[in-house]
Coordinates of C-alpha atoms and ligand atoms in Angstrom, one line a residue:
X1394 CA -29.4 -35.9 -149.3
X1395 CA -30.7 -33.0 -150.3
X1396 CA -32.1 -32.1 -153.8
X1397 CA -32.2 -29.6 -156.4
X1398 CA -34.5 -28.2 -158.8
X1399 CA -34.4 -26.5 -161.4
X1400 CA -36.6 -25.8 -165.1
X1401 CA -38.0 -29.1 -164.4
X1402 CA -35.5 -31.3 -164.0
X1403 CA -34.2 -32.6 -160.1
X1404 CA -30.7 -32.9 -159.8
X1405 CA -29.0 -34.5 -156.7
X1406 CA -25.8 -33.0 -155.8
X1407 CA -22.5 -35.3 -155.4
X1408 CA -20.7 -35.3 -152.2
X1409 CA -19.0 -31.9 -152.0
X1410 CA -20.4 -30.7 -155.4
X1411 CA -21.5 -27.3 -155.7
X1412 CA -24.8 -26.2 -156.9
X1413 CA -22.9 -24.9 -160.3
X1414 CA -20.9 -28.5 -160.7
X1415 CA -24.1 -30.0 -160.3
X1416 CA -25.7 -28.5 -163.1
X1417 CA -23.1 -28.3 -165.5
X1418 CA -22.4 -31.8 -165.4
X1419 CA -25.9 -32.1 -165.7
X1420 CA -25.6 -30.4 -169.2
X1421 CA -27.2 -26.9 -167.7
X1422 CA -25.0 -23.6 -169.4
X1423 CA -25.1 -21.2 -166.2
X1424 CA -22.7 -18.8 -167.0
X1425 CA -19.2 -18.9 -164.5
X1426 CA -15.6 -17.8 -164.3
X1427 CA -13.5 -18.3 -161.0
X1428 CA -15.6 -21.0 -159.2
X1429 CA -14.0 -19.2 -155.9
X1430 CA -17.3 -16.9 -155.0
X1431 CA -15.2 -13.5 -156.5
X1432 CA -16.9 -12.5 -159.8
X1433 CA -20.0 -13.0 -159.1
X1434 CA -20.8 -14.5 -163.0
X1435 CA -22.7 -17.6 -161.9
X1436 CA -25.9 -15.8 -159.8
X1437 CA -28.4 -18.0 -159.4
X1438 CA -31.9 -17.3 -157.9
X1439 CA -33.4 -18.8 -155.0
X1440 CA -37.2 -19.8 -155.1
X1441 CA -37.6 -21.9 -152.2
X1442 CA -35.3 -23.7 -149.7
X1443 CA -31.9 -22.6 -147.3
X1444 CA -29.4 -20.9 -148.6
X1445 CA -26.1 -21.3 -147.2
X1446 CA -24.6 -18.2 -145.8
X1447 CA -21.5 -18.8 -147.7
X1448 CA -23.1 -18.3 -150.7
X1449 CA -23.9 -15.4 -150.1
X1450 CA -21.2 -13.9 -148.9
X1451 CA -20.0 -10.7 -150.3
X1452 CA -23.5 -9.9 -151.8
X1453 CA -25.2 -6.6 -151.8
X1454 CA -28.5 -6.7 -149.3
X1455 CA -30.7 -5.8 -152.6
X1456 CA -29.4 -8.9 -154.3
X1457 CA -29.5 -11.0 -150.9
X1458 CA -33.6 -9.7 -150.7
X1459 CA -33.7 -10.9 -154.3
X1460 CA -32.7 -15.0 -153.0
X1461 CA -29.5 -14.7 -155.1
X1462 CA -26.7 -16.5 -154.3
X1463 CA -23.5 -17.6 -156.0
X1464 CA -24.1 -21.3 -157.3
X1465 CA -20.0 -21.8 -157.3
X1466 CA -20.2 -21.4 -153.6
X1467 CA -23.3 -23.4 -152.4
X1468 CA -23.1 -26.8 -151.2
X1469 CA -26.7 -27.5 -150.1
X1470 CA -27.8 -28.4 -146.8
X1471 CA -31.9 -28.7 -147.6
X1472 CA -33.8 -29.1 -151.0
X1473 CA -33.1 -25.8 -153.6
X1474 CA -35.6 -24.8 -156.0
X1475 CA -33.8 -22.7 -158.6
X1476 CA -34.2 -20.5 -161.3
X1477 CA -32.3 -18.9 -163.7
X1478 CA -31.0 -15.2 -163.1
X1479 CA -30.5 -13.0 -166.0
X1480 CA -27.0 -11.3 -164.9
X1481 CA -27.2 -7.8 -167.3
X1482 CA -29.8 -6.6 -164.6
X1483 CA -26.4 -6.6 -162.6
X1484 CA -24.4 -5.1 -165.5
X1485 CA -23.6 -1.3 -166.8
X1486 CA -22.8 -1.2 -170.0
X1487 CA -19.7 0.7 -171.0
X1488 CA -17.8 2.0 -174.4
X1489 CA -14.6 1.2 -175.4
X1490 CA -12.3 4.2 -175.4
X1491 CA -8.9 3.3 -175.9
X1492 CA -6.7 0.1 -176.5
X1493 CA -2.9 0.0 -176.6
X1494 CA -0.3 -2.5 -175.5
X1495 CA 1.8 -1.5 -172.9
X1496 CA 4.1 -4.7 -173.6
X1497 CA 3.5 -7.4 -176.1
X1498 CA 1.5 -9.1 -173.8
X1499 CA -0.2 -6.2 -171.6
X1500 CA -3.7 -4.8 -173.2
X1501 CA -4.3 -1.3 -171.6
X1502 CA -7.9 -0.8 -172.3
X1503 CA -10.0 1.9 -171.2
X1504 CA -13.8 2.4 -171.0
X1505 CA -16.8 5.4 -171.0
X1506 CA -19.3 4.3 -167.8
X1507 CA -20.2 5.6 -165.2
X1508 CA -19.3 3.7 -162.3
X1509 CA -18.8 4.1 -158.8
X1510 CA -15.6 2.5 -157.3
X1511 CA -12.4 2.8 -155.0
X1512 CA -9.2 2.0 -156.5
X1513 CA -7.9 -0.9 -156.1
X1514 CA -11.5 -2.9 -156.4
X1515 CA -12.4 -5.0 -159.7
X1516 CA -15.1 -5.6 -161.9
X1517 CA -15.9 -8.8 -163.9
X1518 CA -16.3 -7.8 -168.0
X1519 CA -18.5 -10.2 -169.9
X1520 CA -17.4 -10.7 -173.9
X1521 CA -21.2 -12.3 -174.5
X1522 CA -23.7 -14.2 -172.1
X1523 CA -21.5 -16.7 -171.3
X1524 CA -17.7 -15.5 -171.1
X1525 CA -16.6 -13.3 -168.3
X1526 CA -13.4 -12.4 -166.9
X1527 CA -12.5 -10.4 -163.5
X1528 CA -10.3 -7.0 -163.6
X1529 CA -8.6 -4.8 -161.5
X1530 CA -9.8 -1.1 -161.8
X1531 CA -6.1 0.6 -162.6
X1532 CA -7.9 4.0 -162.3
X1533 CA -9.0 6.7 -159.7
X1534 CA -12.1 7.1 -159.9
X1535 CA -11.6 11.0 -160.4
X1536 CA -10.1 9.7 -163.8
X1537 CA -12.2 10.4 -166.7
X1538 CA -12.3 6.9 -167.8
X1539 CA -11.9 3.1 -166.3
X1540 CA -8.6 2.0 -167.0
X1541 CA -7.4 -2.1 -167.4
X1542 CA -4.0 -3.8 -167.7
X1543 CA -5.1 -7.2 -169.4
X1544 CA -2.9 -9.8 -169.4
X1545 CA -3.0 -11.2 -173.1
X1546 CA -2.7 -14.9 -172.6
X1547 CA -2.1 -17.9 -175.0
X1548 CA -5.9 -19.0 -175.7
X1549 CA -7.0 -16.1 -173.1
X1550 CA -10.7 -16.7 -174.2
X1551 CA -11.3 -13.0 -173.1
X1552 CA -8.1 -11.4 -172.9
X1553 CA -7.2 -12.5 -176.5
X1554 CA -10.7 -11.5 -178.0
X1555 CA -10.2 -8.2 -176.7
X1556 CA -6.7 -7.4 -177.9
X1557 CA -7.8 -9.0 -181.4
X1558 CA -11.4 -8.2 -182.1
X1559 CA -12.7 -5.3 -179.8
X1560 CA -13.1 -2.5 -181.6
X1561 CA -13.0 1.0 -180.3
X1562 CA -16.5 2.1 -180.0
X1563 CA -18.2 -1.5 -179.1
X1564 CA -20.0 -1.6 -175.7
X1565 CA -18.9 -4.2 -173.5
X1566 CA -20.8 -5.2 -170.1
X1567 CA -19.2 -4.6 -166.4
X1568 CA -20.5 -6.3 -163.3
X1569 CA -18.9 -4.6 -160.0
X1570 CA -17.9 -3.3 -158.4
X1571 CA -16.2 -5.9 -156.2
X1572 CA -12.9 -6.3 -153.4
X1573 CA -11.9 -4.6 -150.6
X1574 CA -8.3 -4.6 -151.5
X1575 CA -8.6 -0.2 -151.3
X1576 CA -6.6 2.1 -149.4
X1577 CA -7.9 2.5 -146.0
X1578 CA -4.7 3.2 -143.5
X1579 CA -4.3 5.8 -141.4
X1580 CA -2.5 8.8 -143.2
X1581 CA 0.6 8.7 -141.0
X1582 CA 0.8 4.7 -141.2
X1583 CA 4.2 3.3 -143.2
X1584 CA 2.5 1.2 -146.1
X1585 CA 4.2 -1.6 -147.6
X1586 CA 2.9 -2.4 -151.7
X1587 CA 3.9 -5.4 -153.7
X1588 CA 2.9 -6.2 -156.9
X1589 CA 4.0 -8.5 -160.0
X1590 CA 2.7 -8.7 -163.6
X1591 CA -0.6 -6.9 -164.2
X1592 CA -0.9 -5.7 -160.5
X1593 CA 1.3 -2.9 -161.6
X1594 CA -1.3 -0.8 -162.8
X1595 CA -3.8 -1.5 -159.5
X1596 CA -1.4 -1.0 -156.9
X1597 CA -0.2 2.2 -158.8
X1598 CA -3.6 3.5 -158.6
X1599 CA -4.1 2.4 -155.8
X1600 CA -0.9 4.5 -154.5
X1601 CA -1.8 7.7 -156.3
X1602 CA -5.6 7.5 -154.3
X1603 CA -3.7 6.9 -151.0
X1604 CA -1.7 10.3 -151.8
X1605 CA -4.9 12.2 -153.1
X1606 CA -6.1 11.2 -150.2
X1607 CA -2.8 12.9 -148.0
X1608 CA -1.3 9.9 -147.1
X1609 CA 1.7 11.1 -145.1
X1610 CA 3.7 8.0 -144.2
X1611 CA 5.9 6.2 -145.9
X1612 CA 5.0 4.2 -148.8
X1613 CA 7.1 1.4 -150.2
X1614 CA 6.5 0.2 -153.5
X1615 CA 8.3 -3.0 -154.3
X1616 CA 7.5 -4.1 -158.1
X1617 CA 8.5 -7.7 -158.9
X1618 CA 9.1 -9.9 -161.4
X1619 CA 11.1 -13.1 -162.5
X1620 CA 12.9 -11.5 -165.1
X1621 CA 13.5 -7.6 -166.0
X1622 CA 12.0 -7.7 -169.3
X1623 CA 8.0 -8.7 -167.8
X1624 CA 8.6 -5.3 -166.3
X1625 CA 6.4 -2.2 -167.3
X1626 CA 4.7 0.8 -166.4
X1627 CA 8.1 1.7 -164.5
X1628 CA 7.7 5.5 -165.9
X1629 CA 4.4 5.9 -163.9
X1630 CA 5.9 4.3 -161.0
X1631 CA 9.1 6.5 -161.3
X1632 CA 7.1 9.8 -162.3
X1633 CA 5.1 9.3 -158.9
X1634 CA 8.5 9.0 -157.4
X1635 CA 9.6 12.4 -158.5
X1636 CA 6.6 14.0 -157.2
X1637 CA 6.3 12.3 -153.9
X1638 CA 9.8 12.1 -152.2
X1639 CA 8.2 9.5 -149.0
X1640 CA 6.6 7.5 -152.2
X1641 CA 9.7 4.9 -152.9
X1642 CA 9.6 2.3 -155.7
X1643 CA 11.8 -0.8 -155.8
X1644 CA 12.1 -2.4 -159.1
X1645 CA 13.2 -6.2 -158.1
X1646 CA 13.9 -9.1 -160.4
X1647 CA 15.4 -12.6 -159.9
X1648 CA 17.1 -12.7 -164.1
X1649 CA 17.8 -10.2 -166.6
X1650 CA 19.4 -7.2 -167.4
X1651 CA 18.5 -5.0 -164.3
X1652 CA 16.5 -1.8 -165.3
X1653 CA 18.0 1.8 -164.1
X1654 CA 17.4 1.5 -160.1
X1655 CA 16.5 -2.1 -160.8
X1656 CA 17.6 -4.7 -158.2
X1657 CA 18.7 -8.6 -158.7
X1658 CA 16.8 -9.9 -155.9
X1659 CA 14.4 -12.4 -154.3
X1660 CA 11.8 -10.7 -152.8
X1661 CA 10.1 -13.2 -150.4
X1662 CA 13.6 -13.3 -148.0
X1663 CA 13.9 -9.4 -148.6
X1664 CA 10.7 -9.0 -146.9
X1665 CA 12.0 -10.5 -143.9
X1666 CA 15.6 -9.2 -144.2
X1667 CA 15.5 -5.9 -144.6
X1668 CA 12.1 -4.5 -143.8
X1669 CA 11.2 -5.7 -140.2
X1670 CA 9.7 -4.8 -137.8
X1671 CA 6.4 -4.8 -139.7
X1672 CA 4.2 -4.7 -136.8
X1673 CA 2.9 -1.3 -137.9
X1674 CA 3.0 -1.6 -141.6
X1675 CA -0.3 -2.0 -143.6
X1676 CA 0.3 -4.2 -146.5
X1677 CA -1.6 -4.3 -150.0
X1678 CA -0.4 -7.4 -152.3
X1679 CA -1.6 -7.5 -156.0
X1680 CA -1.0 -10.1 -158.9
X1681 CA -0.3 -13.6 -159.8
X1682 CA -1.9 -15.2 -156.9
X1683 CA 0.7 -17.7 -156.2
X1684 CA 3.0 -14.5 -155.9
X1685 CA 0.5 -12.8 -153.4
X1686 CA 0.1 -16.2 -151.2
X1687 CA 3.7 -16.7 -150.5
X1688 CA 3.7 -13.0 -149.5
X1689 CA 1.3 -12.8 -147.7
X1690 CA 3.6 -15.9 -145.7
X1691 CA 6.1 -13.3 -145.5
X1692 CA 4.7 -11.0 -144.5
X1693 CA 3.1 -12.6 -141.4
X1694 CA 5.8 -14.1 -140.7
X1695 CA 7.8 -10.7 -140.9
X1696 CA 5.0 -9.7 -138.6
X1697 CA 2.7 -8.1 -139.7
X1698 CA -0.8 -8.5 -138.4
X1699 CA -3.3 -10.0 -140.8
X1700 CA -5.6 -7.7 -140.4
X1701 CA -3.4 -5.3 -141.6
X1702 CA -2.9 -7.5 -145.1
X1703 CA -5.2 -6.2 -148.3
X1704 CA -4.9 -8.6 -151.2
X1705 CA -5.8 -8.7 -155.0
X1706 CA -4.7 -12.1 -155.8
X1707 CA -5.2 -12.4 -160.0
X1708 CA -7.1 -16.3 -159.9
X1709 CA -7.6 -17.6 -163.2
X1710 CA -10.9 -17.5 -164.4
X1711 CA -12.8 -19.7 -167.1
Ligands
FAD1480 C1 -10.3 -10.4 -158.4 C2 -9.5 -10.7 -159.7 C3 -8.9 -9.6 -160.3 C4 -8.1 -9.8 -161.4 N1 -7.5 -8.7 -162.0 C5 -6.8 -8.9 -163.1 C6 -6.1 -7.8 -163.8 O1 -6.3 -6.6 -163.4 N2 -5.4 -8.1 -164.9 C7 -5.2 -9.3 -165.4 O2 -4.5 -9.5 -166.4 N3 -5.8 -10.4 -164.8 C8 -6.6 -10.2 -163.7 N4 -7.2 -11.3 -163.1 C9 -7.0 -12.6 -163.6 C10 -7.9 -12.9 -164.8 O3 -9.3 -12.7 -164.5 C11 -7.7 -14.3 -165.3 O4 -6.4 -14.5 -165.5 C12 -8.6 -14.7 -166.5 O5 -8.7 -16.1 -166.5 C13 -8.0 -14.1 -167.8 O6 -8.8 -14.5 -168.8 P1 -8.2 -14.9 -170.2 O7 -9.3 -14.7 -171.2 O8 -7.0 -14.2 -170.5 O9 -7.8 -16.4 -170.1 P2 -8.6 -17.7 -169.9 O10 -9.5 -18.0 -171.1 O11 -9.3 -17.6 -168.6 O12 -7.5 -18.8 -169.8 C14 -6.6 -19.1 -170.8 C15 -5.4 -20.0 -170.3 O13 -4.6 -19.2 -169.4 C16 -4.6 -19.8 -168.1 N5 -4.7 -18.7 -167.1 C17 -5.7 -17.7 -167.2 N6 -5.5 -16.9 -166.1 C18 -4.5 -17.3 -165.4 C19 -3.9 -16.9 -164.3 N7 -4.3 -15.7 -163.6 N8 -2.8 -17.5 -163.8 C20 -2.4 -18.7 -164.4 N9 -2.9 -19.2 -165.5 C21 -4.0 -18.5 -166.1 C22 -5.8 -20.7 -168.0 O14 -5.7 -21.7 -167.1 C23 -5.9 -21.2 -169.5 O15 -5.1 -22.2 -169.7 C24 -8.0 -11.1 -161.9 C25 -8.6 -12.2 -161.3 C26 -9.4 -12.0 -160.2 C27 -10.1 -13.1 -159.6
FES1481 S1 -18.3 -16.3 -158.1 FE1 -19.0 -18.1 -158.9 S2 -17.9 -18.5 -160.7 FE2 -17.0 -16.7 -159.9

């Protein structure tokens, strides 16, 4: 059974209990979000003992010298010592440029840093020491500043406070960047993009870097939604259409009022009717993530190969 511990106090794990169950139930405030090893909020430092590889997976080598690891993702195989990690030495701190809503619902905020990223990655934003939230970059990072579509949810403990209380002006931390879900086909390859809610914004960056970038082949862009009236940002979508004739939105809802060009449709038995053979098509999924699991399904199954698959899927946090 191996033990942990931490400012004095030994904790034993229970079985299958992660080093950052372990200490909250234990009353310890560590400071978490997704508990899936993607934000990177809950870094915990390594004094003495074997981290598992798992958690550290997806860490920089300077933080791996340092004995982080992410204590969401550890389930120990020898005795831990532990100590607390003060996350801002991993933060940049940014200003807050602009706010507006893009839909009742959808915060568009935009922030002053300088950070270097590829669109289509995310960062996690921090409202204090404790509360932090993962977002999608839905910028090019030739933009001036880093732009966010924020899904404004019913007790959103972020998303909420920074629709209501953020001012213009207030700094606001950033951890990141993070993901690998950035445009990195071959120019000539046919791409296939699929997004729903907030993905929107990401995947429309994302598309605008790929054609910076020269991509040459076709690129469909299949927005989706249950019902025509979640729909937004269809002006950027449509405006990139017009300057990029191999660039071809489809705007695809199962209820609703359909929008100009918009089509009543299912899209998970689309992929498979009417886009194979997909054996040469890279695919890039962003959104709800129950949306970009079942496509990903599709997808395979419409076969494509998975490595060719690059997903954003929006977990919740908190
Ligand atoms: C890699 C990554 C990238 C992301 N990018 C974006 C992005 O660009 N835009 C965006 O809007 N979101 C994005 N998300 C999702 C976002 O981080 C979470 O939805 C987060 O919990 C929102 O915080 P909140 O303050 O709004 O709500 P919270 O305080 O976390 O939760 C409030 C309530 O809403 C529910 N809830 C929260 N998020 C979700 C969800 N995603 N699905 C279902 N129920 C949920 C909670 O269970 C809770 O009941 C991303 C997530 C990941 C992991
Ligand atoms: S990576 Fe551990 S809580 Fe997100």
């Amino acid at each position: 059974m191996s033990k942990l511990t931490f400012e004095n106090q030994t904790l034993i794990p229970g079985p299958g209990q992660s080093v950052l169950d372990t200490l909250l139930q234990a009353g310890v405030q560590i400071p978490h979000s997704c508990k899936q090893g993607v934000c990177q909020s809950c870094l915990i430092q390594v004094g003495a003992g074997e981290i598992p590889a798992q958690a550290q997976a997806g860490l920089k080598a300077g933080q791996i010298s340092k004995g982080l690891m992410l204590s969401c993702s550890c389930y120990p195989q020898s005795d831990l010592k532990l100590q607390r990690y003060n996350p801002k030495q991993e933060m940049l701190t940014t200003r807050v440029v602009s706010k507006r809503m893009l839909r009742p619902d959808v915060l568009e905020l935009k922030l002053d840093g300088e950070l270097k990223y590829q669109a289509g990655q995310y960062v996690t934003l921090w409202r204090n020491d404790t509360i932090a939230r993962s977002f999608s970059l839905a910028s090019q990072p030739t933009e001036r500043f880093l732009s966010f579509h924020i899904d404004v949810r019913p007790n959103g403990q972020f998303s909420q406070w920074a629709a209501q209380t953020l001012q213009l002006g207030d700094s606001l931390s950033l951890q990141g960047p993070l993901g690998d879900c950035v445009y990195q086909s071959e120019a000539t390859t046919p791409l296939l993009l699929a997004a729903t809610g907030t993905g929107a914004g990401t995947l429309t960056a994302l598309a605008k870097e790929a054609l910076t970038q020269g991509h040459t082949g076709p690129i469909h862009f299949l927005m989706c939604a249950r019902h025509f009236q979640s729909m937004y940002w269809q002006h950027e979508i449509n405006k990139l259409a017009r300057q990029h004739s191999h660039f071809q939105p489809r705007f695809l809802a199962l209820e609703g009022t359909p929008l100009t060009g918009g089509e009543i449709a299912d899209v998970y038995p689309l992929i498979r009717q009417e886009f194979p053979p997909l054996n040469n098509v890279d695919v890039y999924l962003c959104g709800a993530a129950s949306f970009v699991n079942k496509m990903r399904k599709q997808c395979f199954l419409a076969g494509v190969k998975p490595r060719n698959v690059f997903c954003d899927a929006f977990e919740p946090g908190g």
